[in-house]
């Protein structure tokens, strides 16, 4: 199992923890051993369910228990997973979230089902190389997010989840058609000014979506009323879109290679060691919800590209900042065979999580 580094050290390397092992014996026999717990390897079982899916089961879960009971197990898990002791965590809300995570993850006793995930396909037009990133999520600690590109949109999909937003959900969505021009560094420190800029773009996006829907309805009505091919005006509209996209590309080309960046006053960041320059910013939305993924909603925010391996997201409603750093582990045979296969996988993991 690949584990993120201890919070909030997002640039540190991933950690590795063995969960099970297989001994190949003579006469095509094999023994499976569970590596979970602190009493050494013990009897386990692996079953291949179907293509790209298998399950593990521990046959001796008593090996996972500790003499000090659940309290000792929790303290050991806290030290190993978070690099902390219970006495280090003063915030009551954070204690509650960590305890929820412990109860949720420990209840399975290494009886788990694994499904294959693909790394996203890449294209020369992509803003940066897509892939896996470690991200800070406040009291939830570090989580793994997959960044992928889909035309004028980029998506950040959770590979690991938390009690609020489960794995498989789109934690952030970036609107690449709406770059944001940040104000000078002193003005940027004023949260109300950044909020004003973002909310203006949000209103613009809403109007454009309404116009698109109206245009589609009118086009459908005109197609039903006439059997003639689409008028040249339809082509003119598409051409207009291309021109707008081209102008947008030029705008980005004219943007400076880097610009000063600072978080507005009042925006909370787990990691104060974020970059102080950025390349470009875009309007985006972030997914928030209550415990148990209740009342989910997409809220406005700012996607900040720092360099090829780091980006950030300012959650406007939460007044919070997440910093993401690329996972530089090479996974063999992990590339998606096609864009269609990757899109299907994204749908499947979202369906499984909900």
mmCIF file of N, CA and C in Angstrom, residues 16 32 58 71 81 88-89 128 133 176 191 194 206 213 230 239 246 266 272-273 295 297 309 333 336 340:
data_model
loop_
_atom_site.group_PDB
_atom_site.id
_atom_site.type_symbol
_atom_site.label_atom_id
_atom_site.label_comp_id
_atom_site.label_asym_id
_atom_site.label_seq_id
_atom_site.Cartn_x
_atom_site.Cartn_y
_atom_site.Cartn_z
ATOM 1 N N UNK A 16 5.681 3.220 1.834
ATOM 2 C CA UNK A 16 5.306 1.887 1.348
ATOM 3 C C UNK A 16 5.039 0.954 2.514
ATOM 4 N N UNK A 32 -0.547 -17.959 0.836
ATOM 5 C CA UNK A 32 -0.799 -16.523 0.944
ATOM 6 C C UNK A 32 -0.668 -16.126 2.413
ATOM 7 N N UNK A 58 -8.035 -12.069 5.434
ATOM 8 C CA UNK A 58 -7.173 -12.575 6.504
ATOM 9 C C UNK A 58 -7.924 -13.682 7.243
ATOM 10 N N UNK A 71 -7.448 0.992 22.278
ATOM 11 C CA UNK A 71 -6.767 2.257 22.545
ATOM 12 C C UNK A 71 -5.307 2.187 22.085
ATOM 13 N N UNK A 81 0.476 6.282 10.853
ATOM 14 C CA UNK A 81 -0.217 6.887 9.720
ATOM 15 C C UNK A 81 -0.054 8.413 9.691
ATOM 16 N N UNK A 88 -0.646 15.463 20.680
ATOM 17 C CA UNK A 88 -0.267 16.516 19.722
ATOM 18 C C UNK A 88 -1.489 17.228 19.135
ATOM 19 N N UNK A 89 -2.644 16.542 19.157
ATOM 20 C CA UNK A 89 -3.819 17.041 18.447
ATOM 21 C C UNK A 89 -4.765 17.694 19.445
ATOM 22 N N UNK A 128 -0.375 20.789 -17.957
ATOM 23 C CA UNK A 128 0.798 20.092 -17.420
ATOM 24 C C UNK A 128 0.567 18.600 -17.633
ATOM 25 N N UNK A 133 -1.382 13.132 -7.606
ATOM 26 C CA UNK A 133 -0.845 14.190 -6.764
ATOM 27 C C UNK A 133 -1.242 13.958 -5.309
ATOM 28 N N UNK A 176 -10.828 25.616 -17.920
ATOM 29 C CA UNK A 176 -9.673 26.143 -18.640
ATOM 30 C C UNK A 176 -10.059 27.235 -19.635
ATOM 31 N N UNK A 191 -8.975 39.427 0.880
ATOM 32 C CA UNK A 191 -9.830 38.293 0.484
ATOM 33 C C UNK A 191 -11.084 38.767 -0.250
ATOM 34 N N UNK A 194 -10.368 39.220 -3.997
ATOM 35 C CA UNK A 194 -10.301 37.943 -4.722
ATOM 36 C C UNK A 194 -11.698 37.352 -4.858
ATOM 37 N N UNK A 206 -22.247 31.195 -15.487
ATOM 38 C CA UNK A 206 -23.676 30.861 -15.400
ATOM 39 C C UNK A 206 -24.450 31.413 -16.598
ATOM 40 N N UNK A 213 -27.637 26.661 -23.440
ATOM 41 C CA UNK A 213 -28.863 25.859 -23.362
ATOM 42 C C UNK A 213 -29.953 26.429 -24.261
ATOM 43 N N UNK A 230 -28.302 22.063 -41.958
ATOM 44 C CA UNK A 230 -28.057 23.213 -41.077
ATOM 45 C C UNK A 230 -27.556 24.396 -41.888
ATOM 46 N N UNK A 239 -17.230 28.598 -35.765
ATOM 47 C CA UNK A 239 -16.022 29.345 -36.084
ATOM 48 C C UNK A 239 -15.760 30.410 -35.023
ATOM 49 N N UNK A 246 -9.018 30.644 -29.720
ATOM 50 C CA UNK A 246 -7.718 31.097 -30.184
ATOM 51 C C UNK A 246 -7.276 32.348 -29.456
ATOM 52 N N UNK A 266 -6.568 35.585 5.987
ATOM 53 C CA UNK A 266 -7.739 34.851 6.467
ATOM 54 C C UNK A 266 -7.925 33.499 5.819
ATOM 55 N N UNK A 272 2.418 26.282 5.126
ATOM 56 C CA UNK A 272 2.779 27.676 4.854
ATOM 57 C C UNK A 272 3.923 27.785 3.841
ATOM 58 N N UNK A 273 4.520 26.646 3.524
ATOM 59 C CA UNK A 273 5.656 26.632 2.606
ATOM 60 C C UNK A 273 5.181 26.453 1.165
ATOM 61 N N UNK A 295 -25.503 16.332 1.625
ATOM 62 C CA UNK A 295 -25.682 17.680 1.042
ATOM 63 C C UNK A 295 -24.463 18.138 0.245
ATOM 64 N N UNK A 297 -22.224 19.852 -2.576
ATOM 65 C CA UNK A 297 -22.422 20.974 -3.499
ATOM 66 C C UNK A 297 -21.075 21.443 -4.030
ATOM 67 N N UNK A 309 4.936 20.465 -11.424
ATOM 68 C CA UNK A 309 4.679 19.417 -10.435
ATOM 69 C C UNK A 309 3.839 19.872 -9.245
ATOM 70 N N UNK A 333 2.867 -0.451 -16.435
ATOM 71 C CA UNK A 333 1.633 -0.979 -17.053
ATOM 72 C C UNK A 333 0.378 -0.315 -16.500
ATOM 73 N N UNK A 336 -3.730 4.069 -19.355
ATOM 74 C CA UNK A 336 -5.020 3.664 -19.924
ATOM 75 C C UNK A 336 -4.825 3.296 -21.394
ATOM 76 N N UNK A 340 -11.344 6.369 -23.908
ATOM 77 C CA UNK A 340 -12.647 5.778 -23.566
ATOM 78 C C UNK A 340 -12.531 4.867 -22.353
#
